[in-house]
Each structure stands twice: as structure tokens, then as C-alpha cells.
Tab-separated table of C-alpha atoms and ligand atoms in Angstrom:
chain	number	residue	atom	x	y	z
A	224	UNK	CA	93.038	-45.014	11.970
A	225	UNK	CA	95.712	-46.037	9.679
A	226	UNK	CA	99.018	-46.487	11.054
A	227	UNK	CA	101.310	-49.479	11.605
A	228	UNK	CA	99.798	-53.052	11.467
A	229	UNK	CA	97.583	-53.872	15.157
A	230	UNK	CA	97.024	-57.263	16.820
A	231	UNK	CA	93.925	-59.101	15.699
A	232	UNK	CA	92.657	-60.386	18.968
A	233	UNK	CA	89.287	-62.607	18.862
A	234	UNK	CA	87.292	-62.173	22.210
A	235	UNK	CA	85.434	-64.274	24.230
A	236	UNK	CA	81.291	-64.342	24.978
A	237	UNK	CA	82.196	-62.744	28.502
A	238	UNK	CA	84.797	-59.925	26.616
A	239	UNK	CA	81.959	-59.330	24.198
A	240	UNK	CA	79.392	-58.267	27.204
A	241	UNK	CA	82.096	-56.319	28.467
A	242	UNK	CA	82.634	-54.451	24.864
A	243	UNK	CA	78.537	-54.204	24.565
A	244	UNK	CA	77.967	-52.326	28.066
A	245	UNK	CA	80.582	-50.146	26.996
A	246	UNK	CA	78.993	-49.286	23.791
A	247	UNK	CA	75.344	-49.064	25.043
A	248	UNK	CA	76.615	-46.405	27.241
A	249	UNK	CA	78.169	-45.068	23.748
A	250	UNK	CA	74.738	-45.147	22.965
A	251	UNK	CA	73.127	-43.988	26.441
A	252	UNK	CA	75.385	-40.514	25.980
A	253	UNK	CA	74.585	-40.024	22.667
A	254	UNK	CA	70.788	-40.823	23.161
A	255	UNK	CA	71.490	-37.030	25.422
A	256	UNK	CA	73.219	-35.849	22.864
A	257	UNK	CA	70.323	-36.109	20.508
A	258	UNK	CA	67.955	-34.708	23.352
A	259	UNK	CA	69.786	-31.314	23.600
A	260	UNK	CA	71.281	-30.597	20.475
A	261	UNK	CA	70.463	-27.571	18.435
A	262	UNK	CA	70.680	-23.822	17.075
A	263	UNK	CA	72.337	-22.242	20.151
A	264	UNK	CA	73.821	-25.129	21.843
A	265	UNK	CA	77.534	-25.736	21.376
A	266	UNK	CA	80.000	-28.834	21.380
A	267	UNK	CA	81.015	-27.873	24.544
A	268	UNK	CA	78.054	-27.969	25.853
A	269	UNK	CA	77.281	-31.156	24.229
A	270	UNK	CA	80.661	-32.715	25.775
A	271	UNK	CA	80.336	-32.085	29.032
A	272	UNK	CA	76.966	-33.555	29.308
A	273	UNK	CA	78.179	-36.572	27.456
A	274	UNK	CA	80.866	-36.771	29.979
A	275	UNK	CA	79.271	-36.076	32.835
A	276	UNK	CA	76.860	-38.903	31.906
A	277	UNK	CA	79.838	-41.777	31.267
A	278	UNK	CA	81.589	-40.575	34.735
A	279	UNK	CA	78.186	-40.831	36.520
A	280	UNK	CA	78.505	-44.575	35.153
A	281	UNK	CA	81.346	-45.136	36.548
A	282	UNK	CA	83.272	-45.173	33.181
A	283	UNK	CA	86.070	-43.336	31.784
A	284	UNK	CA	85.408	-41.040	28.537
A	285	UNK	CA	87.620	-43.600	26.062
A	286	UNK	CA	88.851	-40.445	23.615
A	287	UNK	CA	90.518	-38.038	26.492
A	288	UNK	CA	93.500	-37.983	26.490
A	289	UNK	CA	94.148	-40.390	23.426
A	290	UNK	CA	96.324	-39.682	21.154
A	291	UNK	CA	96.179	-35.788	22.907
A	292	UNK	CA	92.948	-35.742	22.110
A	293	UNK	CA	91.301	-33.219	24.865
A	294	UNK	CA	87.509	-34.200	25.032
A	295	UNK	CA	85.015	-36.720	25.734
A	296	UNK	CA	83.454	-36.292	22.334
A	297	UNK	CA	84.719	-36.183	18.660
A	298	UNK	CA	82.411	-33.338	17.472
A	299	UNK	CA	82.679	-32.649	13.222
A	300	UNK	CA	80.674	-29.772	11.755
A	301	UNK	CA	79.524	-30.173	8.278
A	302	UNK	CA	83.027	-30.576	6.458
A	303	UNK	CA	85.046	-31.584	9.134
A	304	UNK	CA	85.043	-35.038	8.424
A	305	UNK	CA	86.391	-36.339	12.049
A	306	UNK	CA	88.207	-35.989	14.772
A	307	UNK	CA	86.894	-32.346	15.763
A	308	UNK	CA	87.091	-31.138	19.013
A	309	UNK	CA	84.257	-29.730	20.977
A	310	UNK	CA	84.368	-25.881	21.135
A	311	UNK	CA	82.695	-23.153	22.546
A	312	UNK	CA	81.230	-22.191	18.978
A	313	UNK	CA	77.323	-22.721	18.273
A	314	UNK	CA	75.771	-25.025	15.874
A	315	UNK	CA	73.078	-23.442	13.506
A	316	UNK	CA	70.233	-23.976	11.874
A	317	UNK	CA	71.365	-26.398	8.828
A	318	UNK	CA	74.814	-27.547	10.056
A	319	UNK	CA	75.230	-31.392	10.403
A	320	UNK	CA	77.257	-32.566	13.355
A	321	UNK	CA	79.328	-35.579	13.278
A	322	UNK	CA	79.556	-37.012	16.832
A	323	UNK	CA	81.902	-39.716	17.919
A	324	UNK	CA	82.171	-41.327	21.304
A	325	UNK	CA	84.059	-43.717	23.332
A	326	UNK	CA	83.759	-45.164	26.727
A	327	UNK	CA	86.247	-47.504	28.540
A	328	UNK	CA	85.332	-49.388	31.419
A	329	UNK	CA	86.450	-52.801	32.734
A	330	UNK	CA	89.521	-53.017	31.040
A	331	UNK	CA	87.815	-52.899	27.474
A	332	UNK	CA	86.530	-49.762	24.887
A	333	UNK	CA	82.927	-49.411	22.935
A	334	UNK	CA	82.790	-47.029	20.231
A	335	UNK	CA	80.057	-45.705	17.935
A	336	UNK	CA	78.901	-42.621	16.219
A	337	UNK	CA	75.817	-40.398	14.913
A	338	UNK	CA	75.386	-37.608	12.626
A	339	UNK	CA	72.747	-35.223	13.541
A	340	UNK	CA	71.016	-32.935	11.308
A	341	UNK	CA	70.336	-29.535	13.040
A	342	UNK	CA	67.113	-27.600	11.462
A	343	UNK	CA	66.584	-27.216	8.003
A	344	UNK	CA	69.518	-28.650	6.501
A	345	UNK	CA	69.539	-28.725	2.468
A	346	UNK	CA	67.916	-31.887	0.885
A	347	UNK	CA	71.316	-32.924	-0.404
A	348	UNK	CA	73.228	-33.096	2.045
A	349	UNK	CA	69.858	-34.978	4.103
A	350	UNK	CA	70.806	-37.812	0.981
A	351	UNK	CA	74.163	-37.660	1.600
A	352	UNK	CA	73.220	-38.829	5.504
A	353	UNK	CA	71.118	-41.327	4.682
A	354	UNK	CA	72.948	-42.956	2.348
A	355	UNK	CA	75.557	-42.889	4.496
A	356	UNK	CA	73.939	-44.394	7.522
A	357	UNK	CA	72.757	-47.092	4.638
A	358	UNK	CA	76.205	-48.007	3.731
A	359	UNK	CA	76.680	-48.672	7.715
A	360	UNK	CA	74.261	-51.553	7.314
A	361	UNK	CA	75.461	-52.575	3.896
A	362	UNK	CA	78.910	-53.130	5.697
A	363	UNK	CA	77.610	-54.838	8.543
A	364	UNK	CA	75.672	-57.401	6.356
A	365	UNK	CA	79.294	-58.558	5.157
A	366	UNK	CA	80.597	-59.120	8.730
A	367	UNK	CA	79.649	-62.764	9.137
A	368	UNK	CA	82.196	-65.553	9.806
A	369	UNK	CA	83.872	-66.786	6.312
A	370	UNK	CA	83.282	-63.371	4.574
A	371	UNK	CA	86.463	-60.959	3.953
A	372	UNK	CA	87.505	-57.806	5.260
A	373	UNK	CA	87.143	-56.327	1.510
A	374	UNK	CA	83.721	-58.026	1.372
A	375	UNK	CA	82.530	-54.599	4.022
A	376	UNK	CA	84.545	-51.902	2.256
A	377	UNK	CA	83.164	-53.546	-1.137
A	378	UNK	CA	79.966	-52.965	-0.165
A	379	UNK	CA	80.035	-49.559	1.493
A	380	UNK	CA	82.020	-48.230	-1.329
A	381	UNK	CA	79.968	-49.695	-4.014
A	382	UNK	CA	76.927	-48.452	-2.398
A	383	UNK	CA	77.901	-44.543	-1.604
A	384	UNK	CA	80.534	-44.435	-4.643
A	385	UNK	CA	79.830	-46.145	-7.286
A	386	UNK	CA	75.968	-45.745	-6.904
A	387	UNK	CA	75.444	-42.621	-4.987
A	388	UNK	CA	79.045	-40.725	-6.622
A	389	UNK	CA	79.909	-39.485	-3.136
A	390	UNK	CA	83.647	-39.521	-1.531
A	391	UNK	CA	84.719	-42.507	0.503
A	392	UNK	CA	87.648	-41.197	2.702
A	393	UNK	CA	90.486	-43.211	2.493
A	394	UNK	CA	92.616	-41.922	5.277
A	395	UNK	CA	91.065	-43.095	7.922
A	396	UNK	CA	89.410	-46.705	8.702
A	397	UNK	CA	87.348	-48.628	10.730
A	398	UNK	CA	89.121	-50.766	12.934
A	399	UNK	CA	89.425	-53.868	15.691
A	400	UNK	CA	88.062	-53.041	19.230
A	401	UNK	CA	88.825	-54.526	22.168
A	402	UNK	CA	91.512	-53.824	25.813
A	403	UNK	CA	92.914	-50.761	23.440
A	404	UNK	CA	90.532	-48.436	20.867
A	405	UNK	CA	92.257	-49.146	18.052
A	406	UNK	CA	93.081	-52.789	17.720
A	407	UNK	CA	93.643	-54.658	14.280
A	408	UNK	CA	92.132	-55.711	11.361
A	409	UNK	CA	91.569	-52.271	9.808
A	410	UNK	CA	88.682	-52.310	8.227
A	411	UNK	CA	88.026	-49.689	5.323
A	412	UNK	CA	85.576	-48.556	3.851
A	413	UNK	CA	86.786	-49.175	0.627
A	414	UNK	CA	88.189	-52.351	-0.890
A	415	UNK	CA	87.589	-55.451	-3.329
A	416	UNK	CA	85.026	-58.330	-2.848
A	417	UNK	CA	87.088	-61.614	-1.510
A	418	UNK	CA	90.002	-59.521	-0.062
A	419	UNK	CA	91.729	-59.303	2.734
A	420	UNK	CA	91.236	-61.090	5.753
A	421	UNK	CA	89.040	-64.203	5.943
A	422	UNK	CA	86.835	-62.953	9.258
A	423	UNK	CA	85.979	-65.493	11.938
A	424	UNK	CA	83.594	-65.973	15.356
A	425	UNK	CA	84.089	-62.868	17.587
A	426	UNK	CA	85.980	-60.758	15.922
A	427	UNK	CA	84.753	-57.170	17.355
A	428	UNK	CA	85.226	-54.696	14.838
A	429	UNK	CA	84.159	-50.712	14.624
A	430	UNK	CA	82.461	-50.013	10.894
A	431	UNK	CA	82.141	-46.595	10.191
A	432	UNK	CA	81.624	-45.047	7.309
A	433	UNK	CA	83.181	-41.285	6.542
A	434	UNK	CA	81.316	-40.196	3.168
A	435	UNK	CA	81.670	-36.833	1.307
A	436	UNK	CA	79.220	-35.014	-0.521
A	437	UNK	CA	81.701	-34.066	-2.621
A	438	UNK	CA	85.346	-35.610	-3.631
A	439	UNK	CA	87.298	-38.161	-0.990
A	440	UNK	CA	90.318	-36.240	-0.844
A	441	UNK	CA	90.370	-34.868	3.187
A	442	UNK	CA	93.369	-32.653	4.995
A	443	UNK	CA	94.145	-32.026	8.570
A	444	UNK	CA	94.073	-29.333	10.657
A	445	UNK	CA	96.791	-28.254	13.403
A	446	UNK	CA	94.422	-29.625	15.886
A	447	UNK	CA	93.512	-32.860	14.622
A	448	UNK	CA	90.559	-32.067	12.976
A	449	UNK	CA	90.286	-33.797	9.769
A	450	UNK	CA	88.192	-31.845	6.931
A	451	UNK	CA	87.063	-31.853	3.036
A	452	UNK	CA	89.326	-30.690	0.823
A	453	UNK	CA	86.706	-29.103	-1.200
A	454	UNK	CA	85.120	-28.191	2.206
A	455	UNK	CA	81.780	-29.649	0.957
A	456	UNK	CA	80.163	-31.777	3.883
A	457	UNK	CA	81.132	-35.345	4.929
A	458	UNK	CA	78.766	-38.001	7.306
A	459	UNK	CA	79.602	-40.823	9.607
A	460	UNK	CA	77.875	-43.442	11.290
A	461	UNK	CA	79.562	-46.061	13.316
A	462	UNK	CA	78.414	-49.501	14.901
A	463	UNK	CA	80.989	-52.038	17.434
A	464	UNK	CA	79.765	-55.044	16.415
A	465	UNK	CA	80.639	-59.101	16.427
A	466	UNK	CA	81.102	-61.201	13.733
A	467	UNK	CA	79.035	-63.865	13.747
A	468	UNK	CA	78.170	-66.710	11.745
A	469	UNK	CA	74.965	-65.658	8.883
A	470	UNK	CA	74.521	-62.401	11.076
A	471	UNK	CA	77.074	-59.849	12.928
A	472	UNK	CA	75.429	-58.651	16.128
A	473	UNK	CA	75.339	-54.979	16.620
A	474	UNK	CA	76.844	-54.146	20.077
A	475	UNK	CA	75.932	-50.549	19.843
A	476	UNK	CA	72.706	-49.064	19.566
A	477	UNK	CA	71.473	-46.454	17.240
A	478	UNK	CA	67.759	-46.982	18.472
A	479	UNK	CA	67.252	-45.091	21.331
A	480	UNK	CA	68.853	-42.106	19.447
A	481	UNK	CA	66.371	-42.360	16.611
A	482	UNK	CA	64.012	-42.235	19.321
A	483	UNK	CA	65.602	-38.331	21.046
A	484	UNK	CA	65.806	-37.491	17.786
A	485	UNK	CA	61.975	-38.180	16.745
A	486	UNK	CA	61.481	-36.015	20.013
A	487	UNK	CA	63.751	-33.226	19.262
A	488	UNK	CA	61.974	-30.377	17.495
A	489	UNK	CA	65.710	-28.476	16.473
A	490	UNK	CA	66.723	-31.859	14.423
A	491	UNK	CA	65.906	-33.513	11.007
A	492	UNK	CA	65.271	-36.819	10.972
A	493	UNK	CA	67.199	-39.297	8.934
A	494	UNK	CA	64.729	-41.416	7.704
A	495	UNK	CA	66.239	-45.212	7.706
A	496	UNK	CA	66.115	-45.844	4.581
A	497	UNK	CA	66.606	-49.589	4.597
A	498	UNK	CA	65.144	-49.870	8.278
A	499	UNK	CA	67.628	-52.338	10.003
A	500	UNK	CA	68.477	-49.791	12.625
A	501	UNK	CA	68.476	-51.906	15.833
B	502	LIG	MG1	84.144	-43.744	16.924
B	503	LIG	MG1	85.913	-45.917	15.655
């Protein structure tokens, strides 16, 4: 989220487990997410199971009540771009769903997100997906002690932009994680090579990469929702992970969702195209 200037706060090994069992319950809840998604079901539906799942975990849903926000689960149909909330409306064959989620427990947040691709959704907006889930990894490659803040947004940018001519959304960010969602650097997902910030050991950072089919520019609805302006679809993936020296480790885990989805016959897979999903 851009907004006023955060604290950067490094963590510890023992505030890093704390951060990953937070976001492998992301995970867990959208893992059931992926296992009953579909023509027919709606986000409400969706939410409440998510929910349900993160309280029976003892956790709190980290997005309820945030910023006014009034659900467990960020939930963005094909061009809502974020931020949507979870109504009583059905997905259908062909839409792509956008789902964000956050769980706080033990003083400390995880974050991650997964678009799913209900049915037979059109072949370009499949690319648009998996290119976007590839610029996730192309980020996280550049989140190793000594590179730059501008070194990630460099290479998402360059990857769905430049090479792919999609929309990068500049209004909203990746970000720091930690004791509070939204903690500093920001980290977007646009930028120049050997800018900003010089990163170093345990920084925890959220990468996540909002892409548009079609131009960046994005408005707001009354509720929050963010969408296209063109209203042409937009993805996003998302990954908590550590800096670390040669590699970042991935706190969050897109794995076992690969795996619902694989196993869900309402969804399209998105094949990994440069298979580093851990
Ligand atoms: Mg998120
Ligand atoms: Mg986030």
C-alpha cells in the first residue's frame, strides 16, 4: 500500500518462524480455497471457510477489520485488481479470482495470494496469469542480501512490461511484514536496477505482483475495491519471504495449492512456467 513512509524493522530467526507459521496457514486456507472453488460457489462462501479454517487454528483473520476492511479474504474478480470484498455473487465459468489472505497470530502477520482460474477461461488472459505468477519468482530472485529494492521491481516490470506489454499497477506495492501488515520498505513492482534500498539479512518482505492485461492505469471503488480502468483483467500472486544471502527463502507456500488445484475439476491450471514454485 502506498502511503506515508513505514519502519524498516529486520527480524530475528525466532520472528521469522513466527512470520512462516503464519503464512503456511496463509497457505493452509488457501490450499481450501482451491479445493472448493468454482461455477456456483461464491466469495462468501469461499470466506467463511477460509475463516473458519484460521479461527480453528487459533489465529485471527489478519485483513478484518483493517483498514475497515470487513472479511477474512481479499476476493478480486477478473478486473478488480485488489482489495475486493467477498460477496454473495457467484463466480462463473471463465472468471479469474484474485484471492488475498492474511493471518495474525503471535503478535506477528503472514500474507500471500493466488489467482485461480475458474473453467474455461480465454487463452489470454491464462498468459496473462502465468506470466504473472513468473514475474513473482523473477522478483524473488532479486531479494538476496546486497541487492536493491529496485533490483525486484526491475525485474518484475521488465519481465511483464517490457517483454510481455502488460500493465504493472503502480498504486499499490508490495511491502515490509512483520508485528503490523504493512511495515516498510515498499517494495514495487516497478523500479530501476541499483535503486533504492540496499536489502540486508532478514528483511521479511511481501512481493506481489498486480499485472493487467491491458493498460496500468486502476481506479477505486466506494468500497475499496480497486479495478482496471479499461476493465480488462488484472492477476496477482504474492509470496512473504526473507532475504537472504544468494537465495530469499519463501515463507509462504504456493505448493500445496498447485496441488487442490491439480485436483479441482472447475479450475485451469496455471502451468509454472519457470517451475520454482516451492
Ligand atoms: Mg496479500
Ligand atoms: Mg500483501
Amino acid at each position: 500500500m502506498a502511503g506515508k513512509k513505514k519502519n524498516i524493522i529486520y527480524k530475528t530467526d525466532e520472528e521469522v518462524e513466527l512470520i512462516r507459521k503464519n503464512c503456511l496457514m496463509v497457505s493452509e486456507a488457501l490450499t481450501l480455497v482451491a479445493s472448493i472453488i468454482g461455477p456456483g460457489v461464491s466469495g462468501k462462501k469461499i470466506d467463511e471457510q477460509a475463516e473458519q479454517l484460521i479461527r480453528d487454528n487459533g489465529a485471527i483473520p489478519g485483513f478484518k477489520g483493517l483498514y475497515g476492511f470487513p472479511a477474512t479474504l481479499c476476493v478480486s474478480v477478473n478486473e478488480e485488481v485488489v482489495h475486493g470484498i467477498p460477496y454473495n455473487h457467484e463466480f462463473k465459468d471463465g472468471d479469474i479470482v484474485s484471492v488475498d489472505c492474511g493471518v495474525y497470530l503471535n503478535d506477528y502477520y503472514g500474507d500471500a495470494a493466488y489467482t485461480f482460474c475458474i473453467g474455461d477461461v480465454d487463452e489470454k488472459v491464462m498468459e496473462l496469469c502465468r506470466v504473472t505468477k513468473a514475474s513473482l519468482y523473477k522478483g524473488i530472485e532479486q531479494a538476496v542480501v546486497g541487492k536493491r529494492v529496485g533490483d525486484i521491481g526491475f525485474a518484475i516490470q521488465n519481465y511483464t512490461e517490457r517483454q510481455h506489454r502488460y500493465g504493472v499497477v503502480r498504486e499499490l506495492v508490495g511491502h515490509g511484514v512483520g508485528r503490523a501488515l504493512h511495515e516498510g520498505p515498499e517494495v514495487p513492482n516497478y523500479g530501476r536496477r541499483g535503486k533504492g534500498m540496499v536489502m540486508k539479512d532478514g528483511l521479511v518482505i511481501a512481493i506481489e505482483p498486480m499485472i493487467n492485461l491491458g493498460k496500468k492505469d486502476v481506479k477505486s471503488f466506494e468500497d475499496g475495491t480497486v479495478i482496471t480502468k479499461d476493465n480488462m483483467p488484472s492477476a496477482h500472486y504474492e509470496h512473504t519471504v526473507v532475504v537472504r544471502k544468494d537465495k530469499a527463502d519463501i515463507l509462504s507456500n504456493h505448493g500445496p495449492i498447485e496441488a487442490a488445484i491439480l485436483k479441482n475439476p472447475n479450475l485451469k491450471e496455471v502451468i509454472d512456467i519457470l517451475a520454482v514454485s516451492a
